[in-house]
PDB file of N, CA and C in Angstrom:
ATOM      1  N   UNK A  20     -22.800   2.836   8.425  1.00 45.00           N
ATOM      2  CA  UNK A  20     -23.263   1.472   8.268  1.00 45.00           C
ATOM      3  C   UNK A  20     -23.397   1.169   6.780  1.00 45.00           C
ATOM      4  N   UNK A  21     -22.898   0.046   6.389  1.00 54.00           N
ATOM      5  CA  UNK A  21     -22.932  -0.362   4.993  1.00 54.00           C
ATOM      6  C   UNK A  21     -24.257  -1.056   4.707  1.00 54.00           C
ATOM      7  N   UNK A  22     -24.905  -0.659   3.634  1.00 57.00           N
ATOM      8  CA  UNK A  22     -26.179  -1.292   3.293  1.00 57.00           C
ATOM      9  C   UNK A  22     -25.913  -2.636   2.610  1.00 57.00           C
ATOM     10  N   UNK A  23     -26.902  -3.534   2.592  1.00 62.00           N
ATOM     11  CA  UNK A  23     -26.696  -4.878   2.035  1.00 62.00           C
ATOM     12  C   UNK A  23     -26.258  -4.890   0.571  1.00 62.00           C
ATOM     13  N   UNK A  24     -26.712  -3.928  -0.225  1.00 69.00           N
ATOM     14  CA  UNK A  24     -26.296  -3.925  -1.629  1.00 69.00           C
ATOM     15  C   UNK A  24     -24.813  -3.601  -1.746  1.00 69.00           C
ATOM     16  N   UNK A  25     -24.322  -2.702  -0.888  1.00 83.00           N
ATOM     17  CA  UNK A  25     -22.893  -2.387  -0.893  1.00 83.00           C
ATOM     18  C   UNK A  25     -22.060  -3.607  -0.496  1.00 83.00           C
ATOM     19  N   UNK A  26     -22.556  -4.375   0.466  1.00 83.00           N
ATOM     20  CA  UNK A  26     -21.845  -5.575   0.894  1.00 83.00           C
ATOM     21  C   UNK A  26     -21.826  -6.598  -0.244  1.00 83.00           C
ATOM     22  N   UNK A  27     -22.940  -6.708  -0.956  1.00 84.00           N
ATOM     23  CA  UNK A  27     -22.992  -7.626  -2.095  1.00 84.00           C
ATOM     24  C   UNK A  27     -22.005  -7.240  -3.181  1.00 84.00           C
ATOM     25  N   UNK A  28     -21.921  -5.936  -3.453  1.00 89.00           N
ATOM     26  CA  UNK A  28     -20.970  -5.446  -4.457  1.00 89.00           C
ATOM     27  C   UNK A  28     -19.541  -5.711  -3.994  1.00 89.00           C
ATOM     28  N   UNK A  29     -19.282  -5.456  -2.718  1.00 90.00           N
ATOM     29  CA  UNK A  29     -17.945  -5.684  -2.171  1.00 90.00           C
ATOM     30  C   UNK A  29     -17.574  -7.169  -2.221  1.00 90.00           C
ATOM     31  N   UNK A  30     -18.528  -8.034  -1.852  1.00 90.00           N
ATOM     32  CA  UNK A  30     -18.284  -9.475  -1.939  1.00 90.00           C
ATOM     33  C   UNK A  30     -17.977  -9.892  -3.377  1.00 90.00           C
ATOM     34  N   UNK A  31     -18.713  -9.343  -4.304  1.00 92.00           N
ATOM     35  CA  UNK A  31     -18.502  -9.665  -5.715  1.00 92.00           C
ATOM     36  C   UNK A  31     -17.121  -9.220  -6.183  1.00 92.00           C
ATOM     37  N   UNK A  32     -16.709  -8.034  -5.786  1.00 93.00           N
ATOM     38  CA  UNK A  32     -15.388  -7.529  -6.185  1.00 93.00           C
ATOM     39  C   UNK A  32     -14.261  -8.385  -5.618  1.00 93.00           C
ATOM     40  N   UNK A  33     -14.397  -8.739  -4.345  1.00 93.00           N
ATOM     41  CA  UNK A  33     -13.358  -9.558  -3.718  1.00 93.00           C
ATOM     42  C   UNK A  33     -13.318 -10.940  -4.365  1.00 93.00           C
ATOM     43  N   UNK A  34     -14.491 -11.507  -4.644  1.00 94.00           N
ATOM     44  CA  UNK A  34     -14.540 -12.824  -5.287  1.00 94.00           C
ATOM     45  C   UNK A  34     -13.931 -12.766  -6.689  1.00 94.00           C
ATOM     46  N   UNK A  35     -14.199 -11.691  -7.423  1.00 96.00           N
ATOM     47  CA  UNK A  35     -13.603 -11.535  -8.757  1.00 96.00           C
ATOM     48  C   UNK A  35     -12.084 -11.405  -8.672  1.00 96.00           C
ATOM     49  N   UNK A  36     -11.611 -10.644  -7.693  1.00 96.00           N
ATOM     50  CA  UNK A  36     -10.163 -10.491  -7.510  1.00 96.00           C
ATOM     51  C   UNK A  36      -9.526 -11.833  -7.150  1.00 96.00           C
ATOM     52  N   UNK A  37     -10.221 -12.606  -6.312  1.00 96.00           N
ATOM     53  CA  UNK A  37      -9.723 -13.923  -5.920  1.00 96.00           C
ATOM     54  C   UNK A  37      -9.641 -14.851  -7.133  1.00 96.00           C
ATOM     55  N   UNK A  38     -10.648 -14.811  -7.992  1.00 97.00           N
ATOM     56  CA  UNK A  38     -10.624 -15.627  -9.218  1.00 97.00           C
ATOM     57  C   UNK A  38      -9.450 -15.227 -10.111  1.00 97.00           C
ATOM     58  N   UNK A  39      -9.197 -13.927 -10.200  1.00 97.00           N
ATOM     59  CA  UNK A  39      -8.065 -13.456 -10.999  1.00 97.00           C
ATOM     60  C   UNK A  39      -6.736 -13.932 -10.439  1.00 97.00           C
ATOM     61  N   UNK A  40      -6.613 -13.917  -9.124  1.00 97.00           N
ATOM     62  CA  UNK A  40      -5.385 -14.386  -8.482  1.00 97.00           C
ATOM     63  C   UNK A  40      -5.196 -15.883  -8.718  1.00 97.00           C
ATOM     64  N   UNK A  41      -6.280 -16.652  -8.569  1.00 97.00           N
ATOM     65  CA  UNK A  41      -6.194 -18.090  -8.827  1.00 97.00           C
ATOM     66  C   UNK A  41      -5.840 -18.365 -10.284  1.00 97.00           C
ATOM     67  N   UNK A  42      -6.416 -17.587 -11.177  1.00 98.00           N
ATOM     68  CA  UNK A  42      -6.122 -17.747 -12.601  1.00 98.00           C
ATOM     69  C   UNK A  42      -4.644 -17.495 -12.871  1.00 98.00           C
ATOM     70  N   UNK A  43      -4.091 -16.455 -12.238  1.00 98.00           N
ATOM     71  CA  UNK A  43      -2.677 -16.129 -12.438  1.00 98.00           C
ATOM     72  C   UNK A  43      -1.773 -17.243 -11.904  1.00 98.00           C
ATOM     73  N   UNK A  44      -2.137 -17.817 -10.748  1.00 98.00           N
ATOM     74  CA  UNK A  44      -1.369 -18.950 -10.222  1.00 98.00           C
ATOM     75  C   UNK A  44      -1.429 -20.138 -11.180  1.00 98.00           C
ATOM     76  N   UNK A  45      -2.595 -20.378 -11.749  1.00 98.00           N
ATOM     77  CA  UNK A  45      -2.735 -21.455 -12.725  1.00 98.00           C
ATOM     78  C   UNK A  45      -1.883 -21.232 -13.956  1.00 98.00           C
ATOM     79  N   UNK A  46      -1.818 -19.983 -14.409  1.00 98.00           N
ATOM     80  CA  UNK A  46      -0.992 -19.644 -15.572  1.00 98.00           C
ATOM     81  C   UNK A  46       0.472 -19.945 -15.271  1.00 98.00           C
ATOM     82  N   UNK A  47       0.920 -19.544 -14.101  1.00 98.00           N
ATOM     83  CA  UNK A  47       2.320 -19.780 -13.724  1.00 98.00           C
ATOM     84  C   UNK A  47       2.612 -21.278 -13.660  1.00 98.00           C
ATOM     85  N   UNK A  48       1.703 -22.050 -13.054  1.00 98.00           N
ATOM     86  CA  UNK A  48       1.911 -23.494 -12.960  1.00 98.00           C
ATOM     87  C   UNK A  48       1.962 -24.141 -14.340  1.00 98.00           C
ATOM     88  N   UNK A  49       1.087 -23.712 -15.239  1.00 98.00           N
ATOM     89  CA  UNK A  49       1.105 -24.261 -16.598  1.00 98.00           C
ATOM     90  C   UNK A  49       2.372 -23.858 -17.348  1.00 98.00           C
ATOM     91  N   UNK A  50       2.824 -22.619 -17.149  1.00 98.00           N
ATOM     92  CA  UNK A  50       4.062 -22.173 -17.795  1.00 98.00           C
ATOM     93  C   UNK A  50       5.245 -23.015 -17.331  1.00 98.00           C
ATOM     94  N   UNK A  51       5.301 -23.268 -16.042  1.00 98.00           N
ATOM     95  CA  UNK A  51       6.392 -24.075 -15.490  1.00 98.00           C
ATOM     96  C   UNK A  51       6.343 -25.488 -16.066  1.00 98.00           C
ATOM     97  N   UNK A  52       5.159 -26.090 -16.087  1.00 98.00           N
ATOM     98  CA  UNK A  52       5.027 -27.462 -16.588  1.00 98.00           C
ATOM     99  C   UNK A  52       5.396 -27.552 -18.067  1.00 98.00           C
ATOM    100  N   UNK A  53       4.913 -26.614 -18.865  1.00 98.00           N
ATOM    101  CA  UNK A  53       5.211 -26.648 -20.305  1.00 98.00           C
ATOM    102  C   UNK A  53       6.700 -26.424 -20.578  1.00 98.00           C
ATOM    103  N   UNK A  54       7.303 -25.493 -19.842  1.00 98.00           N
ATOM    104  CA  UNK A  54       8.730 -25.231 -20.053  1.00 98.00           C
ATOM    105  C   UNK A  54       9.567 -26.441 -19.647  1.00 98.00           C
ATOM    106  N   UNK A  55       9.206 -27.067 -18.521  1.00 97.00           N
ATOM    107  CA  UNK A  55       9.937 -28.262 -18.086  1.00 97.00           C
ATOM    108  C   UNK A  55       9.779 -29.384 -19.107  1.00 97.00           C
ATOM    109  N   UNK A  56       8.585 -29.515 -19.676  1.00 95.00           N
ATOM    110  CA  UNK A  56       8.368 -30.545 -20.692  1.00 95.00           C
ATOM    111  C   UNK A  56       9.216 -30.276 -21.937  1.00 95.00           C
ATOM    112  N   UNK A  57       9.240 -29.021 -22.382  1.00 95.00           N
ATOM    113  CA  UNK A  57      10.061 -28.672 -23.550  1.00 95.00           C
ATOM    114  C   UNK A  57      11.534 -28.934 -23.284  1.00 95.00           C
ATOM    115  N   UNK A  58      11.994 -28.564 -22.093  1.00 95.00           N
ATOM    116  CA  UNK A  58      13.405 -28.763 -21.761  1.00 95.00           C
ATOM    117  C   UNK A  58      13.742 -30.253 -21.696  1.00 95.00           C
ATOM    118  N   UNK A  59      12.831 -31.060 -21.160  1.00 94.00           N
ATOM    119  CA  UNK A  59      13.055 -32.506 -21.076  1.00 94.00           C
ATOM    120  C   UNK A  59      13.105 -33.124 -22.461  1.00 94.00           C
ATOM    121  N   UNK A  60      12.172 -32.730 -23.314  1.00 89.00           N
ATOM    122  CA  UNK A  60      12.146 -33.271 -24.675  1.00 89.00           C
ATOM    123  C   UNK A  60      13.400 -32.869 -25.435  1.00 89.00           C
ATOM    124  N   UNK A  61      13.823 -31.621 -25.279  1.00 90.00           N
ATOM    125  CA  UNK A  61      15.040 -31.158 -25.950  1.00 90.00           C
ATOM    126  C   UNK A  61      16.251 -31.960 -25.485  1.00 90.00           C
ATOM    127  N   UNK A  62      16.360 -32.181 -24.189  1.00 88.00           N
ATOM    128  CA  UNK A  62      17.486 -32.959 -23.661  1.00 88.00           C
ATOM    129  C   UNK A  62      17.423 -34.398 -24.155  1.00 88.00           C
ATOM    130  N   UNK A  63      16.217 -34.952 -24.243  1.00 80.00           N
ATOM    131  CA  UNK A  63      16.055 -36.333 -24.702  1.00 80.00           C
ATOM    132  C   UNK A  63      16.469 -36.459 -26.165  1.00 80.00           C
ATOM    133  N   UNK A  64      16.081 -35.497 -26.989  1.00 76.00           N
ATOM    134  CA  UNK A  64      16.436 -35.534 -28.410  1.00 76.00           C
ATOM    135  C   UNK A  64      17.941 -35.423 -28.574  1.00 76.00           C
ATOM    136  N   UNK A  65      18.560 -34.559 -27.814  1.00 69.00           N
ATOM    137  CA  UNK A  65      20.013 -34.405 -27.908  1.00 69.00           C
ATOM    138  C   UNK A  65      20.731 -35.666 -27.432  1.00 69.00           C
ATOM    139  N   UNK A  66      20.144 -36.340 -26.463  1.00 69.00           N
ATOM    140  CA  UNK A  66      20.751 -37.544 -25.908  1.00 69.00           C
ATOM    141  C   UNK A  66      20.591 -38.740 -26.852  1.00 69.00           C
ATOM    142  N   UNK A  67      19.481 -38.799 -27.574  1.00 66.00           N
ATOM    143  CA  UNK A  67      19.165 -39.964 -28.410  1.00 66.00           C
ATOM    144  C   UNK A  67      19.058 -39.581 -29.879  1.00 66.00           C
ATOM    145  N   UNK A  68      20.065 -39.018 -30.410  1.00 61.00           N
ATOM    146  CA  UNK A  68      20.010 -38.551 -31.789  1.00 61.00           C
ATOM    147  C   UNK A  68      19.792 -39.653 -32.809  1.00 61.00           C
ATOM    148  N   UNK A  69      20.301 -40.828 -32.585  1.00 57.00           N
ATOM    149  CA  UNK A  69      20.248 -41.881 -33.584  1.00 57.00           C
ATOM    150  C   UNK A  69      18.902 -42.579 -33.709  1.00 57.00           C
ATOM    151  N   UNK A  70      18.059 -42.538 -32.697  1.00 60.00           N
ATOM    152  CA  UNK A  70      16.802 -43.286 -32.703  1.00 60.00           C
ATOM    153  C   UNK A  70      15.654 -42.393 -33.160  1.00 60.00           C
ATOM    154  N   UNK A  71      15.144 -42.653 -34.327  1.00 62.00           N
ATOM    155  CA  UNK A  71      14.079 -41.804 -34.872  1.00 62.00           C
ATOM    156  C   UNK A  71      12.714 -42.124 -34.277  1.00 62.00           C
ATOM    157  N   UNK A  72      12.417 -43.372 -34.036  1.00 61.00           N
ATOM    158  CA  UNK A  72      11.080 -43.747 -33.586  1.00 61.00           C
ATOM    159  C   UNK A  72      10.894 -43.707 -32.080  1.00 61.00           C
ATOM    160  N   UNK A  73      11.854 -43.226 -31.339  1.00 59.00           N
ATOM    161  CA  UNK A  73      11.778 -43.251 -29.876  1.00 59.00           C
ATOM    162  C   UNK A  73      11.014 -42.037 -29.359  1.00 59.00           C
ATOM    163  N   UNK A  74       9.701 -42.185 -29.227  1.00 66.00           N
ATOM    164  CA  UNK A  74       8.885 -41.094 -28.709  1.00 66.00           C
ATOM    165  C   UNK A  74       8.316 -41.415 -27.331  1.00 66.00           C
ATOM    166  N   UNK A  75       8.625 -42.565 -26.792  1.00 75.00           N
ATOM    167  CA  UNK A  75       8.075 -42.969 -25.502  1.00 75.00           C
ATOM    168  C   UNK A  75       8.724 -42.168 -24.378  1.00 75.00           C
ATOM    169  N   UNK A  76       7.907 -41.795 -23.417  1.00 82.00           N
ATOM    170  CA  UNK A  76       8.357 -41.057 -22.251  1.00 82.00           C
ATOM    171  C   UNK A  76       8.834 -42.082 -21.240  1.00 82.00           C
ATOM    172  N   UNK A  77      10.114 -42.104 -20.948  1.00 85.00           N
ATOM    173  CA  UNK A  77      10.684 -43.126 -20.070  1.00 85.00           C
ATOM    174  C   UNK A  77      10.710 -42.644 -18.623  1.00 85.00           C
ATOM    175  N   UNK A  78      11.076 -43.551 -17.750  1.00 89.00           N
ATOM    176  CA  UNK A  78      11.196 -43.200 -16.341  1.00 89.00           C
ATOM    177  C   UNK A  78      12.283 -42.166 -16.092  1.00 89.00           C
ATOM    178  N   UNK A  79      13.354 -42.258 -16.850  1.00 90.00           N
ATOM    179  CA  UNK A  79      14.439 -41.276 -16.739  1.00 90.00           C
ATOM    180  C   UNK A  79      13.937 -39.897 -17.159  1.00 90.00           C
ATOM    181  N   UNK A  80      13.133 -39.884 -18.231  1.00 91.00           N
ATOM    182  CA  UNK A  80      12.559 -38.615 -18.683  1.00 91.00           C
ATOM    183  C   UNK A  80      11.643 -38.022 -17.614  1.00 91.00           C
ATOM    184  N   UNK A  81      10.863 -38.878 -16.960  1.00 94.00           N
ATOM    185  CA  UNK A  81       9.955 -38.402 -15.913  1.00 94.00           C
ATOM    186  C   UNK A  81      10.735 -37.823 -14.736  1.00 94.00           C
ATOM    187  N   UNK A  82      11.820 -38.483 -14.353  1.00 96.00           N
ATOM    188  CA  UNK A  82      12.663 -37.962 -13.266  1.00 96.00           C
ATOM    189  C   UNK A  82      13.264 -36.612 -13.642  1.00 96.00           C
ATOM    190  N   UNK A  83      13.733 -36.502 -14.874  1.00 95.00           N
ATOM    191  CA  UNK A  83      14.299 -35.231 -15.340  1.00 95.00           C
ATOM    192  C   UNK A  83      13.228 -34.148 -15.359  1.00 95.00           C
ATOM    193  N   UNK A  84      12.029 -34.512 -15.801  1.00 96.00           N
ATOM    194  CA  UNK A  84      10.912 -33.566 -15.844  1.00 96.00           C
ATOM    195  C   UNK A  84      10.576 -33.061 -14.439  1.00 96.00           C
ATOM    196  N   UNK A  85      10.456 -33.976 -13.481  1.00 97.00           N
ATOM    197  CA  UNK A  85      10.130 -33.590 -12.106  1.00 97.00           C
ATOM    198  C   UNK A  85      11.215 -32.694 -11.509  1.00 97.00           C
ATOM    199  N   UNK A  86      12.470 -32.995 -11.806  1.00 98.00           N
ATOM    200  CA  UNK A  86      13.571 -32.159 -11.314  1.00 98.00           C
ATOM    201  C   UNK A  86      13.509 -30.764 -11.925  1.00 98.00           C
ATOM    202  N   UNK A  87      13.192 -30.692 -13.214  1.00 98.00           N
ATOM    203  CA  UNK A  87      13.075 -29.385 -13.869  1.00 98.00           C
ATOM    204  C   UNK A  87      11.895 -28.590 -13.327  1.00 98.00           C
ATOM    205  N   UNK A  88      10.779 -29.263 -13.066  1.00 98.00           N
ATOM    206  CA  UNK A  88       9.621 -28.573 -12.473  1.00 98.00           C
ATOM    207  C   UNK A  88      10.006 -27.997 -11.117  1.00 98.00           C
ATOM    208  N   UNK A  89      10.719 -28.771 -10.313  1.00 98.00           N
ATOM    209  CA  UNK A  89      11.150 -28.287  -8.999  1.00 98.00           C
ATOM    210  C   UNK A  89      12.087 -27.087  -9.136  1.00 98.00           C
ATOM    211  N   UNK A  90      13.028 -27.162 -10.068  1.00 98.00           N
ATOM    212  CA  UNK A  90      13.972 -26.055 -10.274  1.00 98.00           C
ATOM    213  C   UNK A  90      13.259 -24.795 -10.758  1.00 98.00           C
ATOM    214  N   UNK A  91      12.350 -24.953 -11.715  1.00 98.00           N
ATOM    215  CA  UNK A  91      11.632 -23.790 -12.250  1.00 98.00           C
ATOM    216  C   UNK A  91      10.684 -23.194 -11.211  1.00 98.00           C
ATOM    217  N   UNK A  92      10.083 -24.046 -10.391  1.00 98.00           N
ATOM    218  CA  UNK A  92       9.218 -23.553  -9.316  1.00 98.00           C
ATOM    219  C   UNK A  92      10.041 -22.780  -8.298  1.00 98.00           C
ATOM    220  N   UNK A  93      11.216 -23.280  -7.983  1.00 98.00           N
ATOM    221  CA  UNK A  93      12.104 -22.581  -7.057  1.00 98.00           C
ATOM    222  C   UNK A  93      12.530 -21.233  -7.626  1.00 98.00           C
ATOM    223  N   UNK A  94      12.762 -21.191  -8.930  1.00 98.00           N
ATOM    224  CA  UNK A  94      13.178 -19.938  -9.563  1.00 98.00           C
ATOM    225  C   UNK A  94      12.072 -18.883  -9.507  1.00 98.00           C
ATOM    226  N   UNK A  95      10.822 -19.319  -9.476  1.00 98.00           N
ATOM    227  CA  UNK A  95       9.695 -18.373  -9.461  1.00 98.00           C
ATOM    228  C   UNK A  95       8.981 -18.365  -8.109  1.00 98.00           C
ATOM    229  N   UNK A  96       9.671 -18.836  -7.056  1.00 97.00           N
ATOM    230  CA  UNK A  96       9.011 -18.964  -5.760  1.00 97.00           C
ATOM    231  C   UNK A  96       8.545 -17.635  -5.189  1.00 97.00           C
ATOM    232  N   UNK A  97       9.269 -16.554  -5.430  1.00 97.00           N
ATOM    233  CA  UNK A  97       8.846 -15.265  -4.867  1.00 97.00           C
ATOM    234  C   UNK A  97       7.517 -14.826  -5.474  1.00 97.00           C
ATOM    235  N   UNK A  98       7.362 -15.035  -6.766  1.00 97.00           N
ATOM    236  CA  UNK A  98       6.106 -14.684  -7.435  1.00 97.00           C
ATOM    237  C   UNK A  98       4.962 -15.585  -6.953  1.00 97.00           C
ATOM    238  N   UNK A  99       5.252 -16.873  -6.821  1.00 97.00           N
ATOM    239  CA  UNK A  99       4.237 -17.820  -6.354  1.00 97.00           C
ATOM    240  C   UNK A  99       3.857 -17.521  -4.912  1.00 97.00           C
ATOM    241  N   UNK A 100       4.849 -17.220  -4.059  1.00 98.00           N
ATOM    242  CA  UNK A 100       4.566 -16.892  -2.661  1.00 98.00           C
ATOM    243  C   UNK A 100       3.733 -15.626  -2.539  1.00 98.00           C
ATOM    244  N   UNK A 101       4.039 -14.622  -3.356  1.00 98.00           N
ATOM    245  CA  UNK A 101       3.271 -13.377  -3.315  1.00 98.00           C
ATOM    246  C   UNK A 101       1.819 -13.624  -3.703  1.00 98.00           C
ATOM    247  N   UNK A 102       1.601 -14.396  -4.749  1.00 98.00           N
ATOM    248  CA  UNK A 102       0.230 -14.683  -5.173  1.00 98.00           C
ATOM    249  C   UNK A 102      -0.500 -15.572  -4.168  1.00 98.00           C
ATOM    250  N   UNK A 103       0.213 -16.510  -3.557  1.00 98.00           N
ATOM    251  CA  UNK A 103      -0.399 -17.361  -2.543  1.00 98.00           C
ATOM    252  C   UNK A 103      -0.798 -16.541  -1.320  1.00 98.00           C
ATOM    253  N   UNK A 104       0.063 -15.614  -0.913  1.00 97.00           N
ATOM    254  CA  UNK A 104      -0.272 -14.725   0.199  1.00 97.00           C
ATOM    255  C   UNK A 104      -1.455 -13.832  -0.123  1.00 97.00           C
ATOM    256  N   UNK A 105      -1.490 -13.322  -1.344  1.00 97.00           N
ATOM    257  CA  UNK A 105      -2.610 -12.484  -1.772  1.00 97.00           C
ATOM    258  C   UNK A 105      -3.901 -13.301  -1.759  1.00 97.00           C
ATOM    259  N   UNK A 106      -3.828 -14.540  -2.199  1.00 97.00           N
ATOM    260  CA  UNK A 106      -4.992 -15.415  -2.198  1.00 97.00           C
ATOM    261  C   UNK A 106      -5.476 -15.667  -0.769  1.00 97.00           C
ATOM    262  N   UNK A 107      -4.558 -15.860   0.157  1.00 97.00           N
ATOM    263  CA  UNK A 107      -4.925 -16.069   1.562  1.00 97.00           C
ATOM    264  C   UNK A 107      -5.586 -14.823   2.141  1.00 97.00           C
ATOM    265  N   UNK A 108      -5.059 -13.644   1.807  1.00 97.00           N
ATOM    266  CA  UNK A 108      -5.671 -12.402   2.296  1.00 97.00           C
ATOM    267  C   UNK A 108      -7.067 -12.206   1.718  1.00 97.00           C
ATOM    268  N   UNK A 109      -7.226 -12.538   0.447  1.00 96.00           N
ATOM    269  CA  UNK A 109      -8.550 -12.412  -0.170  1.00 96.00           C
ATOM    270  C   UNK A 109      -9.535 -13.399   0.442  1.00 96.00           C
ATOM    271  N   UNK A 110      -9.084 -14.610   0.740  1.00 96.00           N
ATOM    272  CA  UNK A 110      -9.941 -15.584   1.419  1.00 96.00           C
ATOM    273  C   UNK A 110     -10.354 -15.079   2.798  1.00 96.00           C
ATOM    274  N   UNK A 111      -9.399 -14.519   3.531  1.00 96.00           N
ATOM    275  CA  UNK A 111      -9.697 -13.992   4.864  1.00 96.00           C
ATOM    276  C   UNK A 111     -10.677 -12.829   4.783  1.00 96.00           C
ATOM    277  N   UNK A 112     -10.508 -11.960   3.792  1.00 94.00           N
ATOM    278  CA  UNK A 112     -11.420 -10.827   3.629  1.00 94.00           C
ATOM    279  C   UNK A 112     -12.824 -11.305   3.281  1.00 94.00           C
ATOM    280  N   UNK A 113     -12.919 -12.298   2.407  1.00 93.00           N
ATOM    281  CA  UNK A 113     -14.234 -12.846   2.059  1.00 93.00           C
ATOM    282  C   UNK A 113     -14.909 -13.469   3.275  1.00 93.00           C
ATOM    283  N   UNK A 114     -14.159 -14.242   4.032  1.00 93.00           N
ATOM    284  CA  UNK A 114     -14.711 -14.888   5.221  1.00 93.00           C
ATOM    285  C   UNK A 114     -15.163 -13.852   6.244  1.00 93.00           C
ATOM    286  N   UNK A 115     -14.325 -12.854   6.492  1.00 92.00           N
ATOM    287  CA  UNK A 115     -14.678 -11.820   7.466  1.00 92.00           C
ATOM    288  C   UNK A 115     -15.914 -11.045   7.030  1.00 92.00           C
ATOM    289  N   UNK A 116     -16.001 -10.735   5.764  1.00 90.00           N
ATOM    290  CA  UNK A 116     -17.153  -9.986   5.264  1.00 90.00           C
ATOM    291  C   UNK A 116     -18.422 -10.825   5.332  1.00 90.00           C
ATOM    292  N   UNK A 117     -18.312 -12.104   5.025  1.00 87.00           N
ATOM    293  CA  UNK A 117     -19.488 -12.982   5.125  1.00 87.00           C
ATOM    294  C   UNK A 117     -19.942 -13.135   6.569  1.00 87.00           C
ATOM    295  N   UNK A 118     -18.984 -13.270   7.490  1.00 88.00           N
ATOM    296  CA  UNK A 118     -19.332 -13.379   8.912  1.00 88.00           C
ATOM    297  C   UNK A 118     -20.001 -12.104   9.378  1.00 88.00           C
ATOM    298  N   UNK A 119     -19.432 -10.975   9.006  1.00 84.00           N
ATOM    299  CA  UNK A 119     -20.009  -9.689   9.394  1.00 84.00           C
ATOM    300  C   UNK A 119     -21.412  -9.525   8.818  1.00 84.00           C
ATOM    301  N   UNK A 120     -21.592  -9.970   7.602  1.00 80.00           N
ATOM    302  CA  UNK A 120     -22.888  -9.857   6.938  1.00 80.00           C
ATOM    303  C   UNK A 120     -23.922 -10.754   7.624  1.00 80.00           C
ATOM    304  N   UNK A 121     -23.545 -11.989   7.981  1.00 78.00           N
ATOM    305  CA  UNK A 121     -24.500 -12.901   8.614  1.00 78.00           C
ATOM    306  C   UNK A 121     -24.802 -12.487  10.044  1.00 78.00           C
ATOM    307  N   UNK A 122     -23.814 -11.984  10.784  1.00 74.00           N
ATOM    308  CA  UNK A 122     -24.089 -11.543  12.154  1.00 74.00           C
ATOM    309  C   UNK A 122     -24.967 -10.304  12.150  1.00 74.00           C
ATOM    310  N   UNK A 123     -24.796  -9.452  11.161  1.00 65.00           N
ATOM    311  CA  UNK A 123     -25.641  -8.266  11.049  1.00 65.00           C
ATOM    312  C   UNK A 123     -27.067  -8.673  10.688  1.00 65.00           C
ATOM    313  N   UNK A 124     -27.215  -9.679   9.829  1.00 60.00           N
ATOM    314  CA  UNK A 124     -28.547 -10.138   9.434  1.00 60.00           C
ATOM    315  C   UNK A 124     -29.258 -10.790  10.611  1.00 60.00           C
ATOM    316  N   UNK A 125     -28.527 -11.505  11.462  1.00 61.00           N
ATOM    317  CA  UNK A 125     -29.124 -12.128  12.643  1.00 61.00           C
ATOM    318  C   UNK A 125     -29.486 -11.063  13.670  1.00 61.00           C
ATOM    319  N   UNK A 126     -28.667 -10.034  13.803  1.00 61.00           N
ATOM    320  CA  UNK A 126     -28.909  -8.983  14.791  1.00 61.00           C
ATOM    321  C   UNK A 126     -30.068  -8.076  14.386  1.00 61.00           C
ATOM    322  N   UNK A 127     -30.353  -7.937  13.087  1.00 60.00           N
ATOM    323  CA  UNK A 127     -31.432  -7.076  12.601  1.00 60.00           C
ATOM    324  C   UNK A 127     -32.613  -7.915  12.129  1.00 60.00           C
ATOM    325  N   UNK A 128     -33.490  -8.343  13.073  1.00 56.00           N
ATOM    326  CA  UNK A 128     -34.627  -9.175  12.649  1.00 56.00           C
ATOM    327  C   UNK A 128     -35.706  -8.382  11.962  1.00 56.00           C
TER     328      UNK A 128
END
């Protein structure tokens, strides 16, 4: 039988691991967004070489950006899927441990 302090430590470890997984997913999403933005800006500069003051983000640029985000996300889908699955497993483990902890607390008055 696991004592309550062990359950607290286990909950803390799982929650920390979950935060790390979420952080890694956030890093990947930011990397994709920044790379797509750089690629869009580079393409825009190459397309509009003659206009020096043209810094406005146009609708065409936004469409190109969204397409690049989709392409880059597709290129990294296996990594994103693995982290999403890991996050789901960590959520399930946290939920199961909390349920087990509360049912044990109710059973032991």
